[in-house]
CSV table of N, CA and C in Angstrom, one decimal:
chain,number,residue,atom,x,y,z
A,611,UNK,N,47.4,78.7,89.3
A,611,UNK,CA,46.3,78.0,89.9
A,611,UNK,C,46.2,76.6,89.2
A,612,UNK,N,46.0,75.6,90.1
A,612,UNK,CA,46.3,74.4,89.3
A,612,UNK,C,44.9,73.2,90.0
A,613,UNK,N,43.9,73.1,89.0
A,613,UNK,CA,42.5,72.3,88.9
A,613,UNK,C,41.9,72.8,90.2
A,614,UNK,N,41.3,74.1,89.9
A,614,UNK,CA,40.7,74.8,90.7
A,614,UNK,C,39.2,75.2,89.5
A,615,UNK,N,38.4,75.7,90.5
A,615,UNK,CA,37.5,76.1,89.9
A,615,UNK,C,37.1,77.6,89.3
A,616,UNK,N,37.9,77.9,88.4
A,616,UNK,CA,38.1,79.5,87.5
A,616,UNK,C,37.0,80.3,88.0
A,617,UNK,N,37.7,81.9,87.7
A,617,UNK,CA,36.5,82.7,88.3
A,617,UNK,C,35.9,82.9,86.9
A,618,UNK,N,34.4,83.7,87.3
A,618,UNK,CA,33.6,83.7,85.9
A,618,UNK,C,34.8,85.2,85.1
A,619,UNK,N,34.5,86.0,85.5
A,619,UNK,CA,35.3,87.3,85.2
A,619,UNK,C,36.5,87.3,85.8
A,620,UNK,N,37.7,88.1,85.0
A,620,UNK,CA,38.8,88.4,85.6
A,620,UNK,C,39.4,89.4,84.5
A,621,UNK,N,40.1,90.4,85.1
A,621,UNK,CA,40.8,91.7,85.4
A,621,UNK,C,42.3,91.5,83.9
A,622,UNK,N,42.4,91.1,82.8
A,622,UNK,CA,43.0,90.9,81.7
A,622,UNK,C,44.3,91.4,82.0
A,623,UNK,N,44.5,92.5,82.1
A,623,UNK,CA,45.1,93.9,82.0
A,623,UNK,C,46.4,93.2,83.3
A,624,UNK,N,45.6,93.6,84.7
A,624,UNK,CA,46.2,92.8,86.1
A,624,UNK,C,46.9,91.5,85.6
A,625,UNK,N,46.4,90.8,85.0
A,625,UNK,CA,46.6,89.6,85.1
A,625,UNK,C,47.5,88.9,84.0
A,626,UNK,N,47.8,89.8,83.3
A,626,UNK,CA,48.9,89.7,82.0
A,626,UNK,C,50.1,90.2,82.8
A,627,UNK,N,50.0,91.4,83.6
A,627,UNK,CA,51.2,92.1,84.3
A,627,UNK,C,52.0,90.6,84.9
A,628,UNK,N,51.0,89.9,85.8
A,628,UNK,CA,51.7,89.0,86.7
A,628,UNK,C,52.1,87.8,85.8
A,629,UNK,N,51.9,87.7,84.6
A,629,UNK,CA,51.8,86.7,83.7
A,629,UNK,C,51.0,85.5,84.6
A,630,UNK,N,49.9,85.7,85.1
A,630,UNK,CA,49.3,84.1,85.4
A,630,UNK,C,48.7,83.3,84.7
A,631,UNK,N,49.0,82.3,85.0
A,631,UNK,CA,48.4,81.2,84.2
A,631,UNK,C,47.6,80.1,85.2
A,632,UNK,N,46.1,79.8,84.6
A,632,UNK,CA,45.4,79.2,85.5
A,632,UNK,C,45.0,78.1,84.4
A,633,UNK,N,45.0,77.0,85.5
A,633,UNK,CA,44.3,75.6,85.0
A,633,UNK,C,43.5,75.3,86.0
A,634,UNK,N,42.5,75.0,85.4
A,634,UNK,CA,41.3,74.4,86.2
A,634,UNK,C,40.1,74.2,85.2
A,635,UNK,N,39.0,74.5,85.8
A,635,UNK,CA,37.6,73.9,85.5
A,635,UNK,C,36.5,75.2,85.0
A,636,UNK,N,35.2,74.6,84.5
A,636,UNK,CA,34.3,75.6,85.0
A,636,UNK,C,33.3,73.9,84.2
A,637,UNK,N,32.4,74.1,85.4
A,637,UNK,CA,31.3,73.6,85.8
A,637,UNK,C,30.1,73.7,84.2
A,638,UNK,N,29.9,72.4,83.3
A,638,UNK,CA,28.9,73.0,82.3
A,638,UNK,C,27.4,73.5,82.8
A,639,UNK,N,27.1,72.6,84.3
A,639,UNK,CA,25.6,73.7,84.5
A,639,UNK,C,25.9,74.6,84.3
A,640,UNK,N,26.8,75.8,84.4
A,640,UNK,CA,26.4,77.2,84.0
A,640,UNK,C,26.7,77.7,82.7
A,641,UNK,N,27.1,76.9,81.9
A,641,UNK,CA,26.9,77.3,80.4
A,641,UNK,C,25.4,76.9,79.9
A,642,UNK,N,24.9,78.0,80.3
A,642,UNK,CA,23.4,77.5,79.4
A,642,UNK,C,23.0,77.6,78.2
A,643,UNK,N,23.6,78.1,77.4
A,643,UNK,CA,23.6,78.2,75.9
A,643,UNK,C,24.1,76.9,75.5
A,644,UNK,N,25.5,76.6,75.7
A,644,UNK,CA,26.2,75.4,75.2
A,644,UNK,C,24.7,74.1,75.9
A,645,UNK,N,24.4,74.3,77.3
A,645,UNK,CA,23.2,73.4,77.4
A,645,UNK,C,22.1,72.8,76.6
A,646,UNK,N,22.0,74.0,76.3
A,646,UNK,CA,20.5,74.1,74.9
A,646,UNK,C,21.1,73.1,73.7
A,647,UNK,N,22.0,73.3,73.5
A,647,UNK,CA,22.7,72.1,72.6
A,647,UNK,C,23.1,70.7,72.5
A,648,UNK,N,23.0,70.7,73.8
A,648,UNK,CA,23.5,69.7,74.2
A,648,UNK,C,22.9,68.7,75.4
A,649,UNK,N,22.9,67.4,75.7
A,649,UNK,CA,22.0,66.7,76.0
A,649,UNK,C,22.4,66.6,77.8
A,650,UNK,N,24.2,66.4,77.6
A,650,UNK,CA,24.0,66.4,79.2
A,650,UNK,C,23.8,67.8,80.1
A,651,UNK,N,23.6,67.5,81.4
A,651,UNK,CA,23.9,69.0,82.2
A,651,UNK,C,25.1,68.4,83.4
A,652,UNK,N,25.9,67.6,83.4
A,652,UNK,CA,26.9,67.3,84.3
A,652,UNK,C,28.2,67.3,83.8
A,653,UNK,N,29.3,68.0,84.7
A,653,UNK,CA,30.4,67.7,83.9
A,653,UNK,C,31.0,68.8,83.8
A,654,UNK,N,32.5,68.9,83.4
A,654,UNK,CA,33.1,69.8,83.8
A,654,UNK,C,33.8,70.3,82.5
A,655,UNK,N,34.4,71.2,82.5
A,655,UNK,CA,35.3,71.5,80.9
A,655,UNK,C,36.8,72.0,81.7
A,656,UNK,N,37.8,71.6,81.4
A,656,UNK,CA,38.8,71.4,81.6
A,656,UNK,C,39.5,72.7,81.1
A,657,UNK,N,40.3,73.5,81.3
A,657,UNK,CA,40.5,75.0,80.8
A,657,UNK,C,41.8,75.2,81.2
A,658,UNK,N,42.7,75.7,80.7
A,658,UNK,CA,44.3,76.3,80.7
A,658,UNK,C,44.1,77.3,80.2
A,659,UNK,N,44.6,78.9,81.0
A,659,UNK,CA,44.6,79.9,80.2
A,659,UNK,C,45.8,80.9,80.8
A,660,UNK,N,46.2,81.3,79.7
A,660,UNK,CA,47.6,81.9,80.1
A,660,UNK,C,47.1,83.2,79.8
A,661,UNK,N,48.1,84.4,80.8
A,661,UNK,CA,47.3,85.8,80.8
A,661,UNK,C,48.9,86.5,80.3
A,662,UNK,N,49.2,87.1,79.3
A,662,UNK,CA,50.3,87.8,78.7
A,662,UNK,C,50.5,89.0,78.1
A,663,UNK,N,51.5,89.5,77.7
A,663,UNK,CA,51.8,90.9,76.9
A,663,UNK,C,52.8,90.5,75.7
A,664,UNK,N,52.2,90.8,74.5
A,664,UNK,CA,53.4,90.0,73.6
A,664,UNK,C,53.9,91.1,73.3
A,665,UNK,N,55.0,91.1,72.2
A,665,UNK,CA,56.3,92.3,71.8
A,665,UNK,C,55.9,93.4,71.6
A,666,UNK,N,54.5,93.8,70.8
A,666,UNK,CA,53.9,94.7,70.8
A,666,UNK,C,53.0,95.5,71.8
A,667,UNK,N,53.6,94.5,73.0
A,667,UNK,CA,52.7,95.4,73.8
A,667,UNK,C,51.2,95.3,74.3
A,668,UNK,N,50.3,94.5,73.1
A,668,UNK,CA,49.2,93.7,74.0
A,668,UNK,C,48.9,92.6,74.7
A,669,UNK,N,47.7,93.1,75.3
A,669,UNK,CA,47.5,92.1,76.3
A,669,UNK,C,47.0,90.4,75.6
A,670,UNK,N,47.2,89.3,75.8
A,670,UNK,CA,47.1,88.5,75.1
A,670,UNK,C,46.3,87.4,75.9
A,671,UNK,N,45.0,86.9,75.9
A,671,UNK,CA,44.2,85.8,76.9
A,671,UNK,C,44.7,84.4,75.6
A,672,UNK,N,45.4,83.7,75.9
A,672,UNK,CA,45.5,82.4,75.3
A,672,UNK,C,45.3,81.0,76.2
A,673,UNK,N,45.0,79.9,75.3
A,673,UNK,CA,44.5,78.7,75.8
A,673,UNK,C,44.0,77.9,75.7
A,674,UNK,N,43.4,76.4,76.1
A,674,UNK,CA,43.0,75.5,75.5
A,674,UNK,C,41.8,75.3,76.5
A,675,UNK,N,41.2,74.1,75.9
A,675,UNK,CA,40.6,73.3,77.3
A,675,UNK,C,39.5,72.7,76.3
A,676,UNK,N,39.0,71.7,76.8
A,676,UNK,CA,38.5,70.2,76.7
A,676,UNK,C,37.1,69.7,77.1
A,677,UNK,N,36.1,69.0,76.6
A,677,UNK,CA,35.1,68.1,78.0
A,677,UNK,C,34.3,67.2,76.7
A,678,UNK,N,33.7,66.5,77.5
A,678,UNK,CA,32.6,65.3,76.7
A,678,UNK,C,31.8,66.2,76.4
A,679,UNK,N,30.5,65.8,75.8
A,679,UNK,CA,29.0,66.6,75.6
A,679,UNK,C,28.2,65.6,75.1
A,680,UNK,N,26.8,65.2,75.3
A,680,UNK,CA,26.3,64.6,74.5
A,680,UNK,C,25.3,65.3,73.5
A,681,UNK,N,25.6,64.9,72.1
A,681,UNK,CA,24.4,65.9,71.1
A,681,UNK,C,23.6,64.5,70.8
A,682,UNK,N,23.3,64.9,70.3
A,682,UNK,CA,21.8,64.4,69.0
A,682,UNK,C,22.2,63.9,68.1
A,683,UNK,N,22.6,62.6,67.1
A,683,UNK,CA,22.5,61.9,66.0
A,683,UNK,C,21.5,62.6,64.8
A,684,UNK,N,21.8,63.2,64.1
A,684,UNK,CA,20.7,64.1,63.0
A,684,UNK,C,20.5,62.8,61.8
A,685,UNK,N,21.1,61.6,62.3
A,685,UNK,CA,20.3,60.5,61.3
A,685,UNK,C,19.5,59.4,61.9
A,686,UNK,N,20.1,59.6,63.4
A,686,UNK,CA,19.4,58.4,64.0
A,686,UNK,C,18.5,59.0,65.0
A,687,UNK,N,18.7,60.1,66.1
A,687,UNK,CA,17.8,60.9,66.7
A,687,UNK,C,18.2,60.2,67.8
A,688,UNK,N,19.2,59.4,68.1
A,688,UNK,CA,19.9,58.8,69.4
A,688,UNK,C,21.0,60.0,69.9
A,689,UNK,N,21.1,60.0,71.6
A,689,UNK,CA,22.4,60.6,71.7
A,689,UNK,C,23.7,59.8,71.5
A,690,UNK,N,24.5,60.4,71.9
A,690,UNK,CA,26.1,60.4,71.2
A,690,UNK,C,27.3,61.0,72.1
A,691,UNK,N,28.0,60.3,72.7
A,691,UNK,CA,29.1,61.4,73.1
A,691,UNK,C,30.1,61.9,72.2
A,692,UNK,N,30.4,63.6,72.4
A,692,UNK,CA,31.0,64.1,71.3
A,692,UNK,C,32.2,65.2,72.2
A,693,UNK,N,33.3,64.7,72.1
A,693,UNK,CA,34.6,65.2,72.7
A,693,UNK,C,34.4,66.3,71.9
A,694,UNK,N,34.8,68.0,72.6
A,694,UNK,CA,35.5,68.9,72.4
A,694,UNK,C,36.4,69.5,72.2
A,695,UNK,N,37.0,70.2,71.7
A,695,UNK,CA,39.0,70.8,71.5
A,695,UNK,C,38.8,71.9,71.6
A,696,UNK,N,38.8,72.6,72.4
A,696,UNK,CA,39.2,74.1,71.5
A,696,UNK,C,40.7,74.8,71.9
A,697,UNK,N,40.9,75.5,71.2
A,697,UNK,CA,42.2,76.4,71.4
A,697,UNK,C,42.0,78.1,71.3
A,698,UNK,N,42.4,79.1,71.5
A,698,UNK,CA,41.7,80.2,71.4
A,698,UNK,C,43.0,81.2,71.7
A,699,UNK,N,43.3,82.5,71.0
A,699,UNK,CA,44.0,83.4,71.2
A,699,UNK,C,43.0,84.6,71.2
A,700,UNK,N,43.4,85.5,72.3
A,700,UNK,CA,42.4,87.0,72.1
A,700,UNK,C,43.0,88.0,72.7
A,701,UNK,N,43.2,88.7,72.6
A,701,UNK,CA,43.7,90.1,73.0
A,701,UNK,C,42.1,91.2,73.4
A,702,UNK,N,42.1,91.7,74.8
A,702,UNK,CA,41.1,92.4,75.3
A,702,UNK,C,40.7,94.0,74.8
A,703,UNK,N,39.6,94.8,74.0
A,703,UNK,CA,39.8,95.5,73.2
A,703,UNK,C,38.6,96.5,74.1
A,704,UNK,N,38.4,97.6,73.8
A,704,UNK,CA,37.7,98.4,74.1
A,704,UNK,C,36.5,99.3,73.4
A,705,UNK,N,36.8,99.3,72.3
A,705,UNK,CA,35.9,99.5,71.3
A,705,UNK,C,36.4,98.6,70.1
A,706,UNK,N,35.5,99.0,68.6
A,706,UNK,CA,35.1,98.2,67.8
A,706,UNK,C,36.7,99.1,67.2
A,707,UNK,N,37.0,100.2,67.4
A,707,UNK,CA,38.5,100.8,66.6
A,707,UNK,C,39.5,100.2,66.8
A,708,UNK,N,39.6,99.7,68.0
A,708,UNK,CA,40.8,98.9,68.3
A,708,UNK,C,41.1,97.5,67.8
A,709,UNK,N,39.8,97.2,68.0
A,709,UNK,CA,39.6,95.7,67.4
A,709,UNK,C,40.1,95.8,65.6
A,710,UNK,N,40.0,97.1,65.2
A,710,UNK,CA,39.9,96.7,63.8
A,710,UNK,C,41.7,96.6,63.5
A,711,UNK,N,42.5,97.2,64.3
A,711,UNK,CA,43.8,97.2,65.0
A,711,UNK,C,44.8,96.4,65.0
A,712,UNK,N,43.9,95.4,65.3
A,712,UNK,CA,44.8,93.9,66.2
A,712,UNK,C,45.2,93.4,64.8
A,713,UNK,N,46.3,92.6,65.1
A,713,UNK,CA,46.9,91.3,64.7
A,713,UNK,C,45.9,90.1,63.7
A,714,UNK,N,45.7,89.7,62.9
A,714,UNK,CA,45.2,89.3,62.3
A,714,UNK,C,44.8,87.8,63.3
A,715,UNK,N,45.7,87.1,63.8
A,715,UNK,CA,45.8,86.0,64.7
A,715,UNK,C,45.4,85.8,66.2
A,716,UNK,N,45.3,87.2,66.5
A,716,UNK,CA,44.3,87.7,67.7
A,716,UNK,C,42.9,87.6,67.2
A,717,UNK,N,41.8,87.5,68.1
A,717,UNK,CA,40.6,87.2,68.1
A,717,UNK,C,40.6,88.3,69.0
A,718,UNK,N,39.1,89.6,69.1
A,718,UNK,CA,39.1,90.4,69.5
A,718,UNK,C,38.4,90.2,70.5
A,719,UNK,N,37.8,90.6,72.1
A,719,UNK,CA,37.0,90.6,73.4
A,719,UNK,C,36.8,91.7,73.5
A,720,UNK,N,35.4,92.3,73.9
A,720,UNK,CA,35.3,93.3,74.8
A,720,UNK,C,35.5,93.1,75.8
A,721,UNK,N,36.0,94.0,76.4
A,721,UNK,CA,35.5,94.5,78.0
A,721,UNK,C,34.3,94.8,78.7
A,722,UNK,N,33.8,94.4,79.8
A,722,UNK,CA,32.9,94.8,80.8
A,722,UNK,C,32.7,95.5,81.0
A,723,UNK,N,31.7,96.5,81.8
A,723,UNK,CA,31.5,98.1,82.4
A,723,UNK,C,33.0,98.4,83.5
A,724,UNK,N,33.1,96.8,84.2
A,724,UNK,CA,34.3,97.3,84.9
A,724,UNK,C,35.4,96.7,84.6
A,725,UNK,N,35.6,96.7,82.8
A,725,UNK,CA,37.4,96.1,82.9
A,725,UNK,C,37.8,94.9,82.3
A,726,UNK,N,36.6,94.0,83.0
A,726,UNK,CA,37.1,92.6,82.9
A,726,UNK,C,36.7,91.9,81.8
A,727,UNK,N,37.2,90.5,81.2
A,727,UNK,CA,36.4,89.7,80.3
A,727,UNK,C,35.7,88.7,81.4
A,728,UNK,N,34.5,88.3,80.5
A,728,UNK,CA,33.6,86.8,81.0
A,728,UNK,C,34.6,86.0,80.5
A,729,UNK,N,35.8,85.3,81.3
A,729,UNK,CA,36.1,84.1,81.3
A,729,UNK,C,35.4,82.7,80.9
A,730,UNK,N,34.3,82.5,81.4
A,730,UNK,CA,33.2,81.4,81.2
A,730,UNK,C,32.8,81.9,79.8
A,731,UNK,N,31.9,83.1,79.9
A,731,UNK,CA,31.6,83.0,78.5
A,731,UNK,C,32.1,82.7,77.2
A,732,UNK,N,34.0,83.4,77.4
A,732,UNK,CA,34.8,83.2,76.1
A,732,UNK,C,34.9,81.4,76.3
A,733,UNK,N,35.1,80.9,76.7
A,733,UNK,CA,35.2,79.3,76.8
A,733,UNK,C,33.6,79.2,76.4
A,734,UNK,N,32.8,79.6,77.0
A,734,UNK,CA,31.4,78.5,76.3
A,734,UNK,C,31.2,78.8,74.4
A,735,UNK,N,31.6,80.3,74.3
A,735,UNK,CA,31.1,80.4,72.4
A,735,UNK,C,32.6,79.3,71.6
A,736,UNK,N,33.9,79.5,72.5
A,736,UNK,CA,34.4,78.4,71.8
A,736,UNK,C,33.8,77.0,71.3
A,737,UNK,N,33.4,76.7,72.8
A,737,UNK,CA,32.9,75.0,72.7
A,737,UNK,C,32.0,75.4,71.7
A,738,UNK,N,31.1,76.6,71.8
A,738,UNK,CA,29.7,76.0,70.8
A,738,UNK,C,30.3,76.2,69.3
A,739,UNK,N,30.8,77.1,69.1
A,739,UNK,CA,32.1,76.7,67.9
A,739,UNK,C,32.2,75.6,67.0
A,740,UNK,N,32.9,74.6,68.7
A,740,UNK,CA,33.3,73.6,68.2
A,740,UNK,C,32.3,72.3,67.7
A,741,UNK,N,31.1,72.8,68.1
A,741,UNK,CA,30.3,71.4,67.8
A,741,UNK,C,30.2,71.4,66.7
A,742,UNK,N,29.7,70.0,65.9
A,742,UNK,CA,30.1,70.1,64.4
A,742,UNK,C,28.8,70.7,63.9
A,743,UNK,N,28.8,71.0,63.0
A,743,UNK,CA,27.6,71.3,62.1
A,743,UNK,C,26.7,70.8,62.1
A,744,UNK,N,26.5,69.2,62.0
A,744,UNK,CA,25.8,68.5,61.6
A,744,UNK,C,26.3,67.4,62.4
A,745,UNK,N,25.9,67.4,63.7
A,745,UNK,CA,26.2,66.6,64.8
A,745,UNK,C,25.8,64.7,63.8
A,746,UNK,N,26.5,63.7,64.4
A,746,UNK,CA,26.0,62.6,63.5
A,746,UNK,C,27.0,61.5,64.1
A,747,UNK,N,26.6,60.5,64.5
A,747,UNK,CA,27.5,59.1,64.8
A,747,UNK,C,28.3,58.7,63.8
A,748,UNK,N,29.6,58.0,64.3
A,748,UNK,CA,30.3,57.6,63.1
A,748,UNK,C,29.3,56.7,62.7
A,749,UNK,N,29.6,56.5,61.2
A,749,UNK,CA,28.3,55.4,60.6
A,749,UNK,C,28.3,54.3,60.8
A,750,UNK,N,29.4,53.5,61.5
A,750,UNK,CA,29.5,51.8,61.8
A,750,UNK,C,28.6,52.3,63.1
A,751,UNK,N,28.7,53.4,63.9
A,751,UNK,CA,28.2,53.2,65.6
A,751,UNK,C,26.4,53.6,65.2
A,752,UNK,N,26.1,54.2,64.1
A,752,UNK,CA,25.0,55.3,63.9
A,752,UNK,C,23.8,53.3,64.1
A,753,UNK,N,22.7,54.1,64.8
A,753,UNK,CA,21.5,53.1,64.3
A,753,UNK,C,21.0,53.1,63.5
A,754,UNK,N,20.7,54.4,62.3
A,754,UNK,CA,20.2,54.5,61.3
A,754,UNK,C,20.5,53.7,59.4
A,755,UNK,N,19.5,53.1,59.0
A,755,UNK,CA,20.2,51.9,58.0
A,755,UNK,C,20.6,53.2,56.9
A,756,UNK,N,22.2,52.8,56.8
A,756,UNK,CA,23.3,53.0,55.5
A,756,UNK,C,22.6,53.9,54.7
A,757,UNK,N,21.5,53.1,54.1
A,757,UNK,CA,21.1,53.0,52.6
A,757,UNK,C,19.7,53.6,53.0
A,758,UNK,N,19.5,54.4,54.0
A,758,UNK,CA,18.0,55.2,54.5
A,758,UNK,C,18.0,56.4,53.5
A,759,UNK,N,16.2,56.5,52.9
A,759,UNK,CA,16.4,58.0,51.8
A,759,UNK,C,15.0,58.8,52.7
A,760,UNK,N,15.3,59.7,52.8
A,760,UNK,CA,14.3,60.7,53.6
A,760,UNK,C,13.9,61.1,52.6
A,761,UNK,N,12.3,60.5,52.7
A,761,UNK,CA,11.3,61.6,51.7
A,761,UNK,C,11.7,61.3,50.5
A,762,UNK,N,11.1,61.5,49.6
A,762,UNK,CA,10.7,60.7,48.1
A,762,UNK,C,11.5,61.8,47.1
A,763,UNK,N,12.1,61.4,46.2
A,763,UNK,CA,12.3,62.2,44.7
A,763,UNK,C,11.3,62.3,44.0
A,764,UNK,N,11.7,63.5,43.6
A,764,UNK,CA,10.8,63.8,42.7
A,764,UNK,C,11.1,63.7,40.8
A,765,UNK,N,9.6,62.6,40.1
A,765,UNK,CA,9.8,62.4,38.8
A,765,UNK,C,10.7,63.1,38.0
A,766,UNK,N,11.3,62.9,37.1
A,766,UNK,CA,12.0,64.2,35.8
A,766,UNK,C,11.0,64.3,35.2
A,767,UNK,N,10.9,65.8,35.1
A,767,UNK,CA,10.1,66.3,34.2
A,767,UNK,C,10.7,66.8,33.2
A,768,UNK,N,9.7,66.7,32.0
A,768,UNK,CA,10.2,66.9,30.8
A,768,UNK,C,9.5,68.6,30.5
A,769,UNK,N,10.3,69.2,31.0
A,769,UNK,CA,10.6,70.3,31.1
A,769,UNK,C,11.1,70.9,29.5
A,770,UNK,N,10.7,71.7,28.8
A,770,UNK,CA,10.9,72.3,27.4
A,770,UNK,C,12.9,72.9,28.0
A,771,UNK,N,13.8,72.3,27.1
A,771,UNK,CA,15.3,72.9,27.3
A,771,UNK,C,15.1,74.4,27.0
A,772,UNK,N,15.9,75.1,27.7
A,772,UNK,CA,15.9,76.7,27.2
A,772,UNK,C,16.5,77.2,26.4
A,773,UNK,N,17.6,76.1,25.9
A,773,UNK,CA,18.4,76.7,24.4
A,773,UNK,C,18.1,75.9,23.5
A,774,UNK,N,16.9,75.6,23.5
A,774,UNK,CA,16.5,74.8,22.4
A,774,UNK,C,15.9,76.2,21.0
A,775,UNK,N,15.3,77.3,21.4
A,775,UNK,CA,15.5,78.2,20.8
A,775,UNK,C,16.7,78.5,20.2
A,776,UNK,N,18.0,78.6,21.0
A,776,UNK,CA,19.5,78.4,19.9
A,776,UNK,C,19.5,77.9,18.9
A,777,UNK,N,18.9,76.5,19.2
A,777,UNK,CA,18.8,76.0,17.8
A,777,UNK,C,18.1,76.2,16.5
A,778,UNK,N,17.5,77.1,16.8
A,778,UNK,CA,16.5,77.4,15.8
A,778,UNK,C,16.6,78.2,15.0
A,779,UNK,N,17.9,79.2,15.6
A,779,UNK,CA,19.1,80.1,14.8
A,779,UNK,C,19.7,80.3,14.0
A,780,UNK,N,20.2,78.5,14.2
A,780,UNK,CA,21.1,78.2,13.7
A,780,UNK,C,21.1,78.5,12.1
């Protein structure tokens, strides 16, 4: 499938057999968690996922995919466009035994009541992943001055040292 619009769920298992591999999209209005984060609601995330069985025998969801986002400046309180990456390897598991199982380099998924992974979903906890920690403009683009101190220091106190009793040992 090539720049089509991904389904939300799909059949892991099925779809490793045929080895497909889909590129296309999924729409950020429906990531509404990644939304809450983030400032725009338009726009698309760009998605390659390959569906496989490696030597051992599991099923293997691998892939990348891409999109803008605007966050929040946590110095300046302005938005910001902030490119995402992600890349992601997972193999589809059924219980929490199996998962303990896997490959160290596999990332574990459950399955649904009927089978399938949330496609959409595994792509949106990547992106939110990917946002930085501490979302922030580069500092030449940031509006906030360089040399800004939030909120006041506090005096040194002359605080009694605690090994000053050592000395008294001596």
């Amino acid at each position: 499938m090539k720049d089509l619009k991904l389904p939300i769920t799909i059949d892991p298992y099925k779809s490793a057999q045929r080895r497909l591999e889909c590129d296309g999209y999924f729409e950020l209005n429906g990531m509404d968690r990644l939304l809450g984060e983030c400032g725009n609601t338009d726009g698309q995330v760009e998605v390659k996922v390959n569906f496989d069985v490696d030597e051992q025998g599991l099923v293997v969801i691998s892939g990348n995919g891409s999109t803008t986002v605007s966050l929040t400046c946590q110095r300046c309180n302005e938005f910001y466009t902030q490119a995402l990456e992600i890349e992601f390897s997972f193999s589809p598991v059924k219980n929490e035994d199996a998962a303990a199982d896997l490959p160290s380099y596999y990332d574990a998924i459950a399955l649904d009541e009927n089978g399938e992974v949330n496609l959409r979903s595994l792509v949106e906890d990547e992106l939110m992943l990917a946002i930085p920690l501490i979302p922030k403009h580069e500092l030449k683009d940031c509006k906030a001055p360089a040399d800004s101190v939030w909120g006041e220091l506090p005096e040194a106190l002359d605080k009694p040292n605690p090994f000053d009793v050592l000395k008294q040992l001596k």
